[in-house]
mmCIF file of C-alpha atoms in Angstrom:
data_model
loop_
_atom_site.group_PDB
_atom_site.id
_atom_site.type_symbol
_atom_site.label_atom_id
_atom_site.label_comp_id
_atom_site.label_asym_id
_atom_site.label_seq_id
_atom_site.Cartn_x
_atom_site.Cartn_y
_atom_site.Cartn_z
ATOM 1 C CA GLY G 1037 0.000 0.000 0.000
ATOM 2 C CA GLU G 1038 0.960 3.621 -0.203
ATOM 3 C CA SER G 1039 3.001 5.047 2.611
ATOM 4 C CA VAL G 1040 2.284 8.398 4.135
ATOM 5 C CA GLY G 1041 5.900 9.430 3.585
ATOM 6 C CA LEU G 1042 6.996 12.175 5.936
ATOM 7 C CA HIS G 1043 3.468 12.918 7.068
ATOM 8 C CA LEU G 1044 3.108 10.322 9.770
ATOM 9 C CA PRO G 1045 -0.012 10.612 11.902
ATOM 10 C CA THR G 1046 0.794 12.323 15.178
ATOM 11 C CA LEU G 1047 -0.781 11.855 18.569
ATOM 12 C CA SER G 1048 -0.153 14.551 21.153
ATOM 13 C CA VAL G 1049 -1.040 13.776 24.749
ATOM 14 C CA GLN G 1050 -0.547 15.438 28.080
ATOM 15 C CA GLU G 1051 1.843 13.788 30.500
ATOM 16 C CA GLY G 1052 -0.100 11.470 32.767
ATOM 17 C CA ASP G 1053 -2.941 10.896 30.327
ATOM 18 C CA ASN G 1054 -3.550 7.577 28.594
ATOM 19 C CA SER G 1055 -2.548 7.168 24.942
ATOM 20 C CA ILE G 1056 -4.193 4.999 22.317
ATOM 21 C CA ILE G 1057 -2.358 4.306 19.092
ATOM 22 C CA ASN G 1058 -4.222 2.532 16.322
ATOM 23 C CA CYS G 1059 -3.147 0.328 13.464
ATOM 24 C CA ALA G 1060 -5.036 -1.304 10.626
ATOM 25 C CA TYR G 1061 -3.440 -4.427 9.231
ATOM 26 C CA SER G 1062 -3.937 -5.887 5.812
ATOM 27 C CA ASN G 1063 -3.599 -9.664 5.930
ATOM 28 C CA SER G 1064 -6.507 -11.547 7.479
ATOM 29 C CA ALA G 1065 -4.264 -14.633 7.681
ATOM 30 C CA SER G 1066 -1.710 -12.898 9.932
ATOM 31 C CA ASP G 1067 -1.460 -14.754 13.211
ATOM 32 C CA TYR G 1068 1.030 -12.721 15.188
ATOM 33 C CA PHE G 1069 1.438 -9.015 15.834
ATOM 34 C CA ILE G 1070 4.040 -6.846 17.521
ATOM 35 C CA TRP G 1071 4.183 -3.236 18.639
ATOM 36 C CA TYR G 1072 7.557 -1.494 18.429
ATOM 37 C CA LYS G 1073 8.806 1.826 19.760
ATOM 38 C CA GLN G 1074 11.463 3.694 17.801
ATOM 39 C CA GLU G 1075 13.282 6.671 19.263
ATOM 40 C CA SER G 1076 15.234 9.065 17.101
ATOM 41 C CA GLY G 1077 18.537 7.568 15.940
ATOM 42 C CA LYS G 1078 17.760 4.111 17.305
ATOM 43 C CA GLY G 1079 16.416 0.855 15.997
ATOM 44 C CA PRO G 1080 12.899 -0.341 16.829
ATOM 45 C CA GLN G 1081 12.445 -1.729 20.324
ATOM 46 C CA PHE G 1082 9.958 -4.497 21.127
ATOM 47 C CA ILE G 1083 7.087 -3.394 23.366
ATOM 48 C CA ILE G 1084 4.483 -6.149 23.362
ATOM 49 C CA ASP G 1085 3.148 -8.885 21.120
ATOM 50 C CA ILE G 1086 -0.122 -10.748 20.689
ATOM 51 C CA ARG G 1087 -1.186 -13.900 18.878
ATOM 52 C CA SER G 1088 -4.362 -14.073 16.861
ATOM 53 C CA ASN G 1089 -5.995 -16.464 19.323
ATOM 54 C CA MET G 1090 -6.124 -13.625 21.850
ATOM 55 C CA ASP G 1091 -7.948 -10.312 21.778
ATOM 56 C CA LYS G 1092 -6.126 -8.583 24.618
ATOM 57 C CA ARG G 1093 -2.746 -8.741 26.252
ATOM 58 C CA GLN G 1094 -1.337 -6.596 29.020
ATOM 59 C CA GLY G 1095 2.186 -5.623 29.897
ATOM 60 C CA GLN G 1096 3.678 -3.049 32.168
ATOM 61 C CA ARG G 1097 1.680 0.154 31.467
ATOM 62 C CA VAL G 1098 0.788 -1.138 27.995
ATOM 63 C CA THR G 1099 -2.156 -3.089 26.635
ATOM 64 C CA VAL G 1100 -2.616 -4.387 23.117
ATOM 65 C CA LEU G 1101 -6.092 -5.032 21.739
ATOM 66 C CA LEU G 1102 -6.742 -7.094 18.628
ATOM 67 C CA ASN G 1103 -9.980 -6.985 16.649
ATOM 68 C CA LYS G 1104 -9.711 -9.571 13.910
ATOM 69 C CA THR G 1105 -13.160 -8.818 12.542
ATOM 70 C CA VAL G 1106 -12.091 -5.392 11.346
ATOM 71 C CA LYS G 1107 -8.342 -6.149 11.197
ATOM 72 C CA HIS G 1108 -7.491 -3.544 13.786
ATOM 73 C CA LEU G 1109 -4.819 -3.413 16.441
ATOM 74 C CA SER G 1110 -4.397 -0.822 19.159
ATOM 75 C CA LEU G 1111 -1.754 -0.006 21.748
ATOM 76 C CA GLN G 1112 -2.825 1.640 24.963
ATOM 77 C CA ILE G 1113 -0.212 3.311 27.131
ATOM 78 C CA ALA G 1114 -1.283 4.186 30.646
ATOM 79 C CA ALA G 1115 -0.044 7.307 32.414
ATOM 80 C CA THR G 1116 2.012 8.451 29.446
ATOM 81 C CA GLN G 1117 5.430 9.825 30.299
ATOM 82 C CA PRO G 1118 7.835 12.098 28.374
ATOM 83 C CA GLY G 1119 10.055 9.073 27.783
ATOM 84 C CA ASP G 1120 7.241 7.493 25.781
ATOM 85 C CA SER G 1121 7.698 10.093 23.032
ATOM 86 C CA ALA G 1122 8.730 8.160 19.922
ATOM 87 C CA VAL G 1123 7.414 6.666 16.705
ATOM 88 C CA TYR G 1124 5.290 3.550 17.260
ATOM 89 C CA PHE G 1125 4.979 0.807 14.650
ATOM 90 C CA CYS G 1126 2.722 -2.173 14.502
ATOM 91 C CA ALA G 1127 3.980 -5.206 12.620
ATOM 92 C CA GLU G 1128 2.233 -8.366 11.467
ATOM 93 C CA LYS G 1129 3.694 -11.737 10.680
ATOM 94 C CA GLY G 1130 2.504 -12.152 7.169
ATOM 95 C CA ASP G 1131 3.206 -14.332 4.180
ATOM 96 C CA GLY G 1132 6.485 -16.159 4.187
ATOM 97 C CA ASN G 1133 6.891 -15.744 7.923
ATOM 98 C CA LYS G 1134 8.306 -12.249 7.592
ATOM 99 C CA LEU G 1135 7.343 -9.184 9.609
ATOM 100 C CA VAL G 1136 5.473 -6.484 7.697
ATOM 101 C CA PHE G 1137 5.596 -3.104 9.403
ATOM 102 C CA GLY G 1138 2.944 -0.418 9.271
ATOM 103 C CA ALA G 1139 3.748 3.219 8.550
ATOM 104 C CA GLY G 1140 4.057 4.369 12.150
ATOM 105 C CA THR G 1141 2.505 6.944 14.466
ATOM 106 C CA ILE G 1142 4.390 9.740 16.196
ATOM 107 C CA LEU G 1143 3.571 10.080 19.893
ATOM 108 C CA ARG G 1144 4.380 13.445 21.457
ATOM 109 C CA VAL G 1145 4.022 13.830 25.205
ATOM 110 C CA LYS G 1146 3.524 17.350 26.508
ATOM 111 C CA SER G 1147 4.786 18.121 30.000
ATOM 112 C CA GLU E 567 24.854 -8.138 27.212
ATOM 113 C CA ALA E 568 26.095 -6.130 24.227
ATOM 114 C CA GLY E 569 23.521 -5.249 21.619
ATOM 115 C CA VAL E 570 23.624 -5.433 17.841
ATOM 116 C CA ALA E 571 26.488 -3.339 16.521
ATOM 117 C CA GLN E 572 26.462 -1.582 13.170
ATOM 118 C CA SER E 573 28.958 0.576 11.332
ATOM 119 C CA PRO E 574 29.268 3.110 9.993
ATOM 120 C CA ARG E 575 26.453 5.086 11.602
ATOM 121 C CA TYR E 576 26.276 7.557 8.744
ATOM 122 C CA LYS E 577 27.392 7.455 5.120
ATOM 123 C CA ILE E 578 27.045 9.971 2.304
ATOM 124 C CA ILE E 579 27.874 8.903 -1.240
ATOM 125 C CA GLU E 580 27.250 10.011 -4.807
ATOM 126 C CA LYS E 581 24.870 8.011 -6.963
ATOM 127 C CA ARG E 582 26.498 5.157 -8.855
ATOM 128 C CA GLN E 583 29.102 4.726 -6.094
ATOM 129 C CA SER E 584 29.366 1.602 -3.975
ATOM 130 C CA VAL E 585 28.847 1.287 -0.236
ATOM 131 C CA ALA E 586 29.046 -1.450 2.365
ATOM 132 C CA PHE E 587 27.540 -1.766 5.815
ATOM 133 C CA TRP E 588 28.678 -4.046 8.595
ATOM 134 C CA CYS E 589 26.693 -5.771 11.340
ATOM 135 C CA ASN E 590 27.772 -7.739 14.388
ATOM 136 C CA PRO E 591 24.777 -9.506 15.958
ATOM 137 C CA ILE E 592 24.264 -10.412 19.592
ATOM 138 C CA SER E 593 26.521 -13.286 20.572
ATOM 139 C CA GLY E 594 24.868 -16.635 20.017
ATOM 140 C CA HIS E 595 22.133 -15.321 17.746
ATOM 141 C CA ALA E 596 21.852 -17.590 14.751
ATOM 142 C CA THR E 597 19.355 -15.494 12.809
ATOM 143 C CA LEU E 598 20.317 -12.158 11.284
ATOM 144 C CA TYR E 599 18.112 -9.725 9.385
ATOM 145 C CA TRP E 600 18.773 -6.660 7.245
ATOM 146 C CA TYR E 601 15.967 -4.123 6.923
ATOM 147 C CA GLN E 602 15.650 -0.954 4.876
ATOM 148 C CA GLN E 603 13.783 1.929 6.499
ATOM 149 C CA ILE E 604 12.946 4.847 4.226
ATOM 150 C CA LEU E 605 12.208 8.098 6.046
ATOM 151 C CA GLY E 606 8.646 8.120 7.323
ATOM 152 C CA GLN E 607 8.059 4.416 6.755
ATOM 153 C CA GLY E 608 8.346 1.214 8.709
ATOM 154 C CA PRO E 609 11.286 -1.110 8.163
ATOM 155 C CA LYS E 610 11.134 -3.493 5.202
ATOM 156 C CA LEU E 611 12.949 -6.833 5.321
ATOM 157 C CA LEU E 612 15.678 -7.165 2.721
ATOM 158 C CA ILE E 613 17.280 -10.462 3.697
ATOM 159 C CA GLN E 614 17.231 -13.006 6.511
ATOM 160 C CA PHE E 615 20.090 -15.374 7.336
ATOM 161 C CA GLN E 616 20.012 -18.503 9.461
ATOM 162 C CA ASN E 617 23.661 -19.049 10.432
ATOM 163 C CA ASN E 618 25.413 -18.458 7.094
ATOM 164 C CA GLY E 619 22.518 -19.546 4.880
ATOM 165 C CA VAL E 620 19.894 -17.300 3.303
ATOM 166 C CA VAL E 621 16.333 -17.955 4.530
ATOM 167 C CA ASP E 622 14.576 -15.166 2.651
ATOM 168 C CA ASP E 623 15.895 -12.630 0.173
ATOM 169 C CA SER E 624 12.708 -12.153 -1.807
ATOM 170 C CA GLN E 625 12.681 -8.365 -1.266
ATOM 171 C CA LEU E 626 16.382 -7.785 -1.911
ATOM 172 C CA PRO E 627 17.019 -5.886 -5.195
ATOM 173 C CA LYS E 628 19.592 -8.387 -6.349
ATOM 174 C CA ASP E 629 20.728 -6.367 -9.337
ATOM 175 C CA ARG E 630 22.436 -3.918 -6.970
ATOM 176 C CA PHE E 631 22.240 -5.262 -3.426
ATOM 177 C CA SER E 632 24.202 -8.178 -2.014
ATOM 178 C CA ALA E 633 24.714 -9.527 1.466
ATOM 179 C CA GLU E 634 26.825 -12.189 3.037
ATOM 180 C CA ARG E 635 27.376 -13.821 6.381
ATOM 181 C CA LEU E 636 30.318 -16.047 5.670
ATOM 182 C CA LYS E 637 31.111 -17.422 9.123
ATOM 183 C CA GLY E 638 27.610 -17.266 10.512
ATOM 184 C CA VAL E 639 28.380 -14.287 12.733
ATOM 185 C CA ASP E 640 29.101 -10.856 11.211
ATOM 186 C CA SER E 641 27.344 -9.754 8.063
ATOM 187 C CA THR E 642 27.899 -7.154 5.368
ATOM 188 C CA LEU E 643 25.336 -5.555 3.089
ATOM 189 C CA LYS E 644 26.585 -3.955 -0.115
ATOM 190 C CA ILE E 645 24.987 -1.655 -2.642
ATOM 191 C CA GLN E 646 26.620 -1.345 -6.041
ATOM 192 C CA PRO E 647 25.837 0.991 -7.742
ATOM 193 C CA ALA E 648 23.751 3.170 -5.440
ATOM 194 C CA LYS E 649 20.683 5.072 -6.622
ATOM 195 C CA LEU E 650 19.030 8.130 -5.109
ATOM 196 C CA GLU E 651 16.118 6.001 -3.897
ATOM 197 C CA ASP E 652 18.499 3.910 -1.777
ATOM 198 C CA SER E 653 18.709 6.776 0.722
ATOM 199 C CA ALA E 654 17.416 5.191 3.915
ATOM 200 C CA VAL E 655 18.416 3.775 7.268
ATOM 201 C CA TYR E 656 19.700 0.224 7.027
ATOM 202 C CA LEU E 657 18.888 -1.732 10.152
ATOM 203 C CA CYS E 658 20.415 -4.991 11.229
ATOM 204 C CA ALA E 659 18.617 -7.219 13.709
ATOM 205 C CA SER E 660 19.269 -10.612 15.247
ATOM 206 C CA SER E 661 17.433 -13.306 17.153
ATOM 207 C CA GLN E 662 18.323 -16.671 18.641
ATOM 208 C CA GLY E 663 16.315 -18.541 16.062
ATOM 209 C CA PRO E 664 14.179 -18.020 12.969
ATOM 210 C CA PHE E 665 10.746 -16.450 13.265
ATOM 211 C CA ARG E 666 11.329 -15.514 16.896
ATOM 212 C CA PHE E 667 10.238 -11.997 16.134
ATOM 213 C CA GLY E 668 9.378 -11.173 19.715
ATOM 214 C CA GLU E 669 13.018 -11.732 20.562
ATOM 215 C CA GLN E 670 14.428 -9.801 17.630
ATOM 216 C CA PHE E 671 16.860 -7.068 18.657
ATOM 217 C CA PHE E 672 17.676 -4.190 16.349
ATOM 218 C CA GLY E 673 20.913 -2.277 15.979
ATOM 219 C CA PRO E 674 20.999 1.534 15.737
ATOM 220 C CA GLY E 675 21.157 1.480 11.939
ATOM 221 C CA THR E 676 23.308 3.091 9.269
ATOM 222 C CA ARG E 677 21.850 6.220 7.717
ATOM 223 C CA LEU E 678 22.730 6.331 4.010
ATOM 224 C CA THR E 679 22.351 9.473 1.955
ATOM 225 C CA VAL E 680 22.808 9.163 -1.806
ATOM 226 C CA LEU E 681 23.391 12.481 -3.600
#
């Protein structure tokens, strides 16, 4: 699909508020999904994953929700902190057992 | 535990020149990946190695890109000749085994600018 190039969607939240980052995936056969965080000048960092036989998984301050009916994934971050500012990518394990990354969402946390 | 190391961190070249990137994965990680990340996009897998064998290179532009992992540890990715559209960050990642994506660790990347 077409990428959004430099114009990534941006979510701005106040420090302490909850953040919800959304992702639509393309392959209904995908059975595994990961959320990554990427800070400027660094490689992506694993946050949380979920298999398709689940619809919710919780980690420390993060929750991933999976809605297979509409092929939608979301990442909820509780009590967002300035250190959470980054670009967030969802990725699906698609055909050929390779990860296919989405375009990313910029999260900006205002103090 | 040391992470995935990559060098150089930055490279600027003219189009039609050649360039090579180096990656040292986490010790003991048999699987090594090279990704291309164009500005504003998510990473795209170029090639995946299991030890020194290629598992998947279906998205590697083989007319200009090559990669090797001769001793099953370090890897190099080469572009020859480079085009303007090759400007991107080249990320190396490793994991203990294939398809263990939840345990895939990324290096900091090499930012390539082709003028």
